[in-house]
């Protein structure tokens, strides 16, 4: 059996229609938990903290109001996702967006993000220099 070739945005695209129901700030990373029609409970663990854009501005990690901006997306629904080399991973919500494309200086470890929690066992781990983060090699 041939190995499954990763297709950019295939797994993140499954978040479309999901609602963000939890934001967990953990020491040096953030976990975003979603509920998805059909019973999946995906979790996007961001080892590189995403930039948040909401109606009143764009908030990178460390800017005053960052946590409030991220929490304001709780109950928002994912309307689209994008994943590409040079831009990384982004989620568009009905009330804002998240962009995950750290600089080399912002990389805190070997992983950028991990998406898990699908009932069929599918998951993805993004690392610098691989897949949609090739430009961070």
mmCIF file with all atom_site columns, C-alpha atoms in Angstrom:
data_model
loop_
_atom_site.group_PDB
_atom_site.id
_atom_site.type_symbol
_atom_site.label_atom_id
_atom_site.label_alt_id
_atom_site.label_comp_id
_atom_site.label_asym_id
_atom_site.label_entity_id
_atom_site.label_seq_id
_atom_site.pdbx_PDB_ins_code
_atom_site.Cartn_x
_atom_site.Cartn_y
_atom_site.Cartn_z
_atom_site.occupancy
_atom_site.B_iso_or_equiv
_atom_site.pdbx_formal_charge
_atom_site.auth_seq_id
_atom_site.auth_comp_id
_atom_site.auth_asym_id
_atom_site.auth_atom_id
_atom_site.pdbx_PDB_model_num
ATOM 1   C CA . UNK A 1 1   ? 0.000   0.000  0.000  1.00 0.00 ? 1   UNK A CA 1
ATOM 2   C CA . UNK A 1 2   ? 1.388   3.402  -0.972 1.00 0.00 ? 2   UNK A CA 1
ATOM 3   C CA . UNK A 1 3   ? 1.950   6.020  1.694  1.00 0.00 ? 3   UNK A CA 1
ATOM 4   C CA . UNK A 1 4   ? -0.614  8.816  1.785  1.00 0.00 ? 4   UNK A CA 1
ATOM 5   C CA . UNK A 1 5   ? 0.866   11.944 0.230  1.00 0.00 ? 5   UNK A CA 1
ATOM 6   C CA . UNK A 1 6   ? 0.086   15.056 2.229  1.00 0.00 ? 6   UNK A CA 1
ATOM 7   C CA . UNK A 1 7   ? -2.105  17.512 0.354  1.00 0.00 ? 7   UNK A CA 1
ATOM 8   C CA . UNK A 1 8   ? -1.911  21.102 1.651  1.00 0.00 ? 8   UNK A CA 1
ATOM 9   C CA . UNK A 1 9   ? -5.135  22.317 3.265  1.00 0.00 ? 9   UNK A CA 1
ATOM 10  C CA . UNK A 1 10  ? -6.775  18.876 3.088  1.00 0.00 ? 10  UNK A CA 1
ATOM 11  C CA . UNK A 1 11  ? -6.891  18.343 6.860  1.00 0.00 ? 11  UNK A CA 1
ATOM 12  C CA . UNK A 1 12  ? -7.265  22.005 7.959  1.00 0.00 ? 12  UNK A CA 1
ATOM 13  C CA . UNK A 1 13  ? -10.073 22.308 5.392  1.00 0.00 ? 13  UNK A CA 1
ATOM 14  C CA . UNK A 1 14  ? -12.038 19.838 7.488  1.00 0.00 ? 14  UNK A CA 1
ATOM 15  C CA . UNK A 1 15  ? -12.367 22.586 10.113 1.00 0.00 ? 15  UNK A CA 1
ATOM 16  C CA . UNK A 1 16  ? -14.739 24.556 7.852  1.00 0.00 ? 16  UNK A CA 1
ATOM 17  C CA . UNK A 1 17  ? -18.114 24.647 9.611  1.00 0.00 ? 17  UNK A CA 1
ATOM 18  C CA . UNK A 1 18  ? -16.517 23.970 13.005 1.00 0.00 ? 18  UNK A CA 1
ATOM 19  C CA . UNK A 1 19  ? -17.011 26.294 15.937 1.00 0.00 ? 19  UNK A CA 1
ATOM 20  C CA . UNK A 1 20  ? -14.155 27.408 18.161 1.00 0.00 ? 20  UNK A CA 1
ATOM 21  C CA . UNK A 1 21  ? -15.271 26.532 21.665 1.00 0.00 ? 21  UNK A CA 1
ATOM 22  C CA . UNK A 1 22  ? -12.118 26.744 23.753 1.00 0.00 ? 22  UNK A CA 1
ATOM 23  C CA . UNK A 1 23  ? -8.839  28.641 23.851 1.00 0.00 ? 23  UNK A CA 1
ATOM 24  C CA . UNK A 1 24  ? -6.243  27.314 26.273 1.00 0.00 ? 24  UNK A CA 1
ATOM 25  C CA . UNK A 1 25  ? -3.120  29.315 27.055 1.00 0.00 ? 25  UNK A CA 1
ATOM 26  C CA . UNK A 1 26  ? -0.441  26.875 28.207 1.00 0.00 ? 26  UNK A CA 1
ATOM 27  C CA . UNK A 1 27  ? 3.004   28.125 29.285 1.00 0.00 ? 27  UNK A CA 1
ATOM 28  C CA . UNK A 1 28  ? 4.513   28.741 25.811 1.00 0.00 ? 28  UNK A CA 1
ATOM 29  C CA . UNK A 1 29  ? 1.807   27.520 23.421 1.00 0.00 ? 29  UNK A CA 1
ATOM 30  C CA . UNK A 1 30  ? -1.904  27.851 22.687 1.00 0.00 ? 30  UNK A CA 1
ATOM 31  C CA . UNK A 1 31  ? -4.509  25.138 22.113 1.00 0.00 ? 31  UNK A CA 1
ATOM 32  C CA . UNK A 1 32  ? -7.628  25.856 20.085 1.00 0.00 ? 32  UNK A CA 1
ATOM 33  C CA . UNK A 1 33  ? -10.452 23.341 20.469 1.00 0.00 ? 33  UNK A CA 1
ATOM 34  C CA . UNK A 1 34  ? -13.268 23.024 17.960 1.00 0.00 ? 34  UNK A CA 1
ATOM 35  C CA . UNK A 1 35  ? -16.544 21.164 17.780 1.00 0.00 ? 35  UNK A CA 1
ATOM 36  C CA . UNK A 1 36  ? -17.399 19.835 14.381 1.00 0.00 ? 36  UNK A CA 1
ATOM 37  C CA . UNK A 1 37  ? -20.628 18.407 13.006 1.00 0.00 ? 37  UNK A CA 1
ATOM 38  C CA . UNK A 1 38  ? -20.303 14.638 13.025 1.00 0.00 ? 38  UNK A CA 1
ATOM 39  C CA . UNK A 1 39  ? -18.653 14.260 16.412 1.00 0.00 ? 39  UNK A CA 1
ATOM 40  C CA . UNK A 1 40  ? -15.045 15.256 15.757 1.00 0.00 ? 40  UNK A CA 1
ATOM 41  C CA . UNK A 1 41  ? -13.421 17.455 18.392 1.00 0.00 ? 41  UNK A CA 1
ATOM 42  C CA . UNK A 1 42  ? -10.320 18.788 16.611 1.00 0.00 ? 42  UNK A CA 1
ATOM 43  C CA . UNK A 1 43  ? -7.539  20.476 18.557 1.00 0.00 ? 43  UNK A CA 1
ATOM 44  C CA . UNK A 1 44  ? -5.043  22.806 16.923 1.00 0.00 ? 44  UNK A CA 1
ATOM 45  C CA . UNK A 1 45  ? -1.993  23.055 19.164 1.00 0.00 ? 45  UNK A CA 1
ATOM 46  C CA . UNK A 1 46  ? 0.047   26.106 18.166 1.00 0.00 ? 46  UNK A CA 1
ATOM 47  C CA . UNK A 1 47  ? 3.639   25.893 19.376 1.00 0.00 ? 47  UNK A CA 1
ATOM 48  C CA . UNK A 1 48  ? 4.229   29.102 17.439 1.00 0.00 ? 48  UNK A CA 1
ATOM 49  C CA . UNK A 1 49  ? 1.512   31.490 18.593 1.00 0.00 ? 49  UNK A CA 1
ATOM 50  C CA . UNK A 1 50  ? -0.790  32.713 15.795 1.00 0.00 ? 50  UNK A CA 1
ATOM 51  C CA . UNK A 1 51  ? -1.517  36.314 14.886 1.00 0.00 ? 51  UNK A CA 1
ATOM 52  C CA . UNK A 1 52  ? -5.173  37.252 15.475 1.00 0.00 ? 52  UNK A CA 1
ATOM 53  C CA . UNK A 1 53  ? -7.181  39.684 13.363 1.00 0.00 ? 53  UNK A CA 1
ATOM 54  C CA . UNK A 1 54  ? -10.554 40.899 14.619 1.00 0.00 ? 54  UNK A CA 1
ATOM 55  C CA . UNK A 1 55  ? -12.736 43.918 13.887 1.00 0.00 ? 55  UNK A CA 1
ATOM 56  C CA . UNK A 1 56  ? -10.617 46.299 15.984 1.00 0.00 ? 56  UNK A CA 1
ATOM 57  C CA . UNK A 1 57  ? -7.187  45.295 14.659 1.00 0.00 ? 57  UNK A CA 1
ATOM 58  C CA . UNK A 1 58  ? -4.433  42.751 14.212 1.00 0.00 ? 58  UNK A CA 1
ATOM 59  C CA . UNK A 1 59  ? -2.778  41.314 17.307 1.00 0.00 ? 59  UNK A CA 1
ATOM 60  C CA . UNK A 1 60  ? 0.545   39.492 17.239 1.00 0.00 ? 60  UNK A CA 1
ATOM 61  C CA . UNK A 1 61  ? 1.569   37.605 20.372 1.00 0.00 ? 61  UNK A CA 1
ATOM 62  C CA . UNK A 1 62  ? 2.749   40.059 23.010 1.00 0.00 ? 62  UNK A CA 1
ATOM 63  C CA . UNK A 1 63  ? 0.642   43.013 21.867 1.00 0.00 ? 63  UNK A CA 1
ATOM 64  C CA . UNK A 1 64  ? -1.685  44.412 24.524 1.00 0.00 ? 64  UNK A CA 1
ATOM 65  C CA . UNK A 1 65  ? -5.128  42.936 23.952 1.00 0.00 ? 65  UNK A CA 1
ATOM 66  C CA . UNK A 1 66  ? -3.850  39.729 22.296 1.00 0.00 ? 66  UNK A CA 1
ATOM 67  C CA . UNK A 1 67  ? -5.532  37.337 24.723 1.00 0.00 ? 67  UNK A CA 1
ATOM 68  C CA . UNK A 1 68  ? -8.822  39.240 24.536 1.00 0.00 ? 68  UNK A CA 1
ATOM 69  C CA . UNK A 1 69  ? -8.702  39.228 20.729 1.00 0.00 ? 69  UNK A CA 1
ATOM 70  C CA . UNK A 1 70  ? -8.090  35.474 20.643 1.00 0.00 ? 70  UNK A CA 1
ATOM 71  C CA . UNK A 1 71  ? -10.796 34.778 23.233 1.00 0.00 ? 71  UNK A CA 1
ATOM 72  C CA . UNK A 1 72  ? -13.244 36.899 21.226 1.00 0.00 ? 72  UNK A CA 1
ATOM 73  C CA . UNK A 1 73  ? -13.166 34.196 18.539 1.00 0.00 ? 73  UNK A CA 1
ATOM 74  C CA . UNK A 1 74  ? -14.733 31.650 20.919 1.00 0.00 ? 74  UNK A CA 1
ATOM 75  C CA . UNK A 1 75  ? -18.066 30.600 19.353 1.00 0.00 ? 75  UNK A CA 1
ATOM 76  C CA . UNK A 1 76  ? -16.923 31.845 15.915 1.00 0.00 ? 76  UNK A CA 1
ATOM 77  C CA . UNK A 1 77  ? -17.321 29.448 12.992 1.00 0.00 ? 77  UNK A CA 1
ATOM 78  C CA . UNK A 1 78  ? -14.510 28.564 10.582 1.00 0.00 ? 78  UNK A CA 1
ATOM 79  C CA . UNK A 1 79  ? -15.577 29.691 7.090  1.00 0.00 ? 79  UNK A CA 1
ATOM 80  C CA . UNK A 1 80  ? -12.350 28.896 5.202  1.00 0.00 ? 80  UNK A CA 1
ATOM 81  C CA . UNK A 1 81  ? -8.783  27.717 5.653  1.00 0.00 ? 81  UNK A CA 1
ATOM 82  C CA . UNK A 1 82  ? -5.631  28.228 3.631  1.00 0.00 ? 82  UNK A CA 1
ATOM 83  C CA . UNK A 1 83  ? -2.283  26.510 3.734  1.00 0.00 ? 83  UNK A CA 1
ATOM 84  C CA . UNK A 1 84  ? 0.633   27.349 1.466  1.00 0.00 ? 84  UNK A CA 1
ATOM 85  C CA . UNK A 1 85  ? 4.391   27.782 1.445  1.00 0.00 ? 85  UNK A CA 1
ATOM 86  C CA . UNK A 1 86  ? 5.226   31.391 2.229  1.00 0.00 ? 86  UNK A CA 1
ATOM 87  C CA . UNK A 1 87  ? 2.012   32.062 4.129  1.00 0.00 ? 87  UNK A CA 1
ATOM 88  C CA . UNK A 1 88  ? 1.809   29.013 6.393  1.00 0.00 ? 88  UNK A CA 1
ATOM 89  C CA . UNK A 1 89  ? -1.612  28.190 7.833  1.00 0.00 ? 89  UNK A CA 1
ATOM 90  C CA . UNK A 1 90  ? -4.588  30.502 8.253  1.00 0.00 ? 90  UNK A CA 1
ATOM 91  C CA . UNK A 1 91  ? -8.138  30.072 9.508  1.00 0.00 ? 91  UNK A CA 1
ATOM 92  C CA . UNK A 1 92  ? -10.852 32.527 8.518  1.00 0.00 ? 92  UNK A CA 1
ATOM 93  C CA . UNK A 1 93  ? -13.747 32.774 10.960 1.00 0.00 ? 93  UNK A CA 1
ATOM 94  C CA . UNK A 1 94  ? -17.065 34.566 10.575 1.00 0.00 ? 94  UNK A CA 1
ATOM 95  C CA . UNK A 1 95  ? -15.750 37.198 13.044 1.00 0.00 ? 95  UNK A CA 1
ATOM 96  C CA . UNK A 1 96  ? -11.983 37.308 12.414 1.00 0.00 ? 96  UNK A CA 1
ATOM 97  C CA . UNK A 1 97  ? -8.970  35.242 11.457 1.00 0.00 ? 97  UNK A CA 1
ATOM 98  C CA . UNK A 1 98  ? -5.836  33.485 12.697 1.00 0.00 ? 98  UNK A CA 1
ATOM 99  C CA . UNK A 1 99  ? -2.545  33.409 10.807 1.00 0.00 ? 99  UNK A CA 1
ATOM 100 C CA . UNK A 1 100 ? 0.241   31.019 11.680 1.00 0.00 ? 100 UNK A CA 1
ATOM 101 C CA . UNK A 1 101 ? 3.507   31.818 9.923  1.00 0.00 ? 101 UNK A CA 1
ATOM 102 C CA . UNK A 1 102 ? 6.248   32.491 12.457 1.00 0.00 ? 102 UNK A CA 1
ATOM 103 C CA . UNK A 1 103 ? 9.585   34.058 11.659 1.00 0.00 ? 103 UNK A CA 1
ATOM 104 C CA . UNK A 1 104 ? 12.679  31.971 12.297 1.00 0.00 ? 104 UNK A CA 1
ATOM 105 C CA . UNK A 1 105 ? 13.242  34.011 15.475 1.00 0.00 ? 105 UNK A CA 1
ATOM 106 C CA . UNK A 1 106 ? 9.742   33.120 16.736 1.00 0.00 ? 106 UNK A CA 1
ATOM 107 C CA . UNK A 1 107 ? 10.285  29.372 16.415 1.00 0.00 ? 107 UNK A CA 1
ATOM 108 C CA . UNK A 1 108 ? 10.387  27.971 19.935 1.00 0.00 ? 108 UNK A CA 1
ATOM 109 C CA . UNK A 1 109 ? 10.908  24.294 19.188 1.00 0.00 ? 109 UNK A CA 1
ATOM 110 C CA . UNK A 1 110 ? 10.832  21.611 16.531 1.00 0.00 ? 110 UNK A CA 1
ATOM 111 C CA . UNK A 1 111 ? 7.107   21.983 15.781 1.00 0.00 ? 111 UNK A CA 1
ATOM 112 C CA . UNK A 1 112 ? 4.963   24.875 14.598 1.00 0.00 ? 112 UNK A CA 1
ATOM 113 C CA . UNK A 1 113 ? 1.534   23.315 15.111 1.00 0.00 ? 113 UNK A CA 1
ATOM 114 C CA . UNK A 1 114 ? -0.322  20.014 15.350 1.00 0.00 ? 114 UNK A CA 1
ATOM 115 C CA . UNK A 1 115 ? -3.918  19.273 14.334 1.00 0.00 ? 115 UNK A CA 1
ATOM 116 C CA . UNK A 1 116 ? -5.502  16.217 15.982 1.00 0.00 ? 116 UNK A CA 1
ATOM 117 C CA . UNK A 1 117 ? -8.873  15.007 17.284 1.00 0.00 ? 117 UNK A CA 1
ATOM 118 C CA . UNK A 1 118 ? -10.574 13.625 14.177 1.00 0.00 ? 118 UNK A CA 1
ATOM 119 C CA . UNK A 1 119 ? -12.520 10.410 14.770 1.00 0.00 ? 119 UNK A CA 1
ATOM 120 C CA . UNK A 1 120 ? -10.866 8.765  11.745 1.00 0.00 ? 120 UNK A CA 1
ATOM 121 C CA . UNK A 1 121 ? -7.440  9.243  13.363 1.00 0.00 ? 121 UNK A CA 1
ATOM 122 C CA . UNK A 1 122 ? -6.095  11.687 10.769 1.00 0.00 ? 122 UNK A CA 1
ATOM 123 C CA . UNK A 1 123 ? -3.626  14.249 12.126 1.00 0.00 ? 123 UNK A CA 1
ATOM 124 C CA . UNK A 1 124 ? -0.907  16.610 10.952 1.00 0.00 ? 124 UNK A CA 1
ATOM 125 C CA . UNK A 1 125 ? 2.210   18.120 12.484 1.00 0.00 ? 125 UNK A CA 1
ATOM 126 C CA . UNK A 1 126 ? 3.822   21.117 10.803 1.00 0.00 ? 126 UNK A CA 1
ATOM 127 C CA . UNK A 1 127 ? 7.559   21.682 11.239 1.00 0.00 ? 127 UNK A CA 1
ATOM 128 C CA . UNK A 1 128 ? 9.960   24.316 9.906  1.00 0.00 ? 128 UNK A CA 1
ATOM 129 C CA . UNK A 1 129 ? 11.315  23.299 6.511  1.00 0.00 ? 129 UNK A CA 1
ATOM 130 C CA . UNK A 1 130 ? 8.459   20.884 5.764  1.00 0.00 ? 130 UNK A CA 1
ATOM 131 C CA . UNK A 1 131 ? 5.183   21.027 3.842  1.00 0.00 ? 131 UNK A CA 1
ATOM 132 C CA . UNK A 1 132 ? 3.681   24.540 3.958  1.00 0.00 ? 132 UNK A CA 1
ATOM 133 C CA . UNK A 1 133 ? 6.544   25.868 6.077  1.00 0.00 ? 133 UNK A CA 1
ATOM 134 C CA . UNK A 1 134 ? 9.354   24.979 3.621  1.00 0.00 ? 134 UNK A CA 1
ATOM 135 C CA . UNK A 1 135 ? 10.425  28.613 3.629  1.00 0.00 ? 135 UNK A CA 1
ATOM 136 C CA . UNK A 1 136 ? 11.441  28.303 7.299  1.00 0.00 ? 136 UNK A CA 1
ATOM 137 C CA . UNK A 1 137 ? 14.154  25.702 6.642  1.00 0.00 ? 137 UNK A CA 1
#
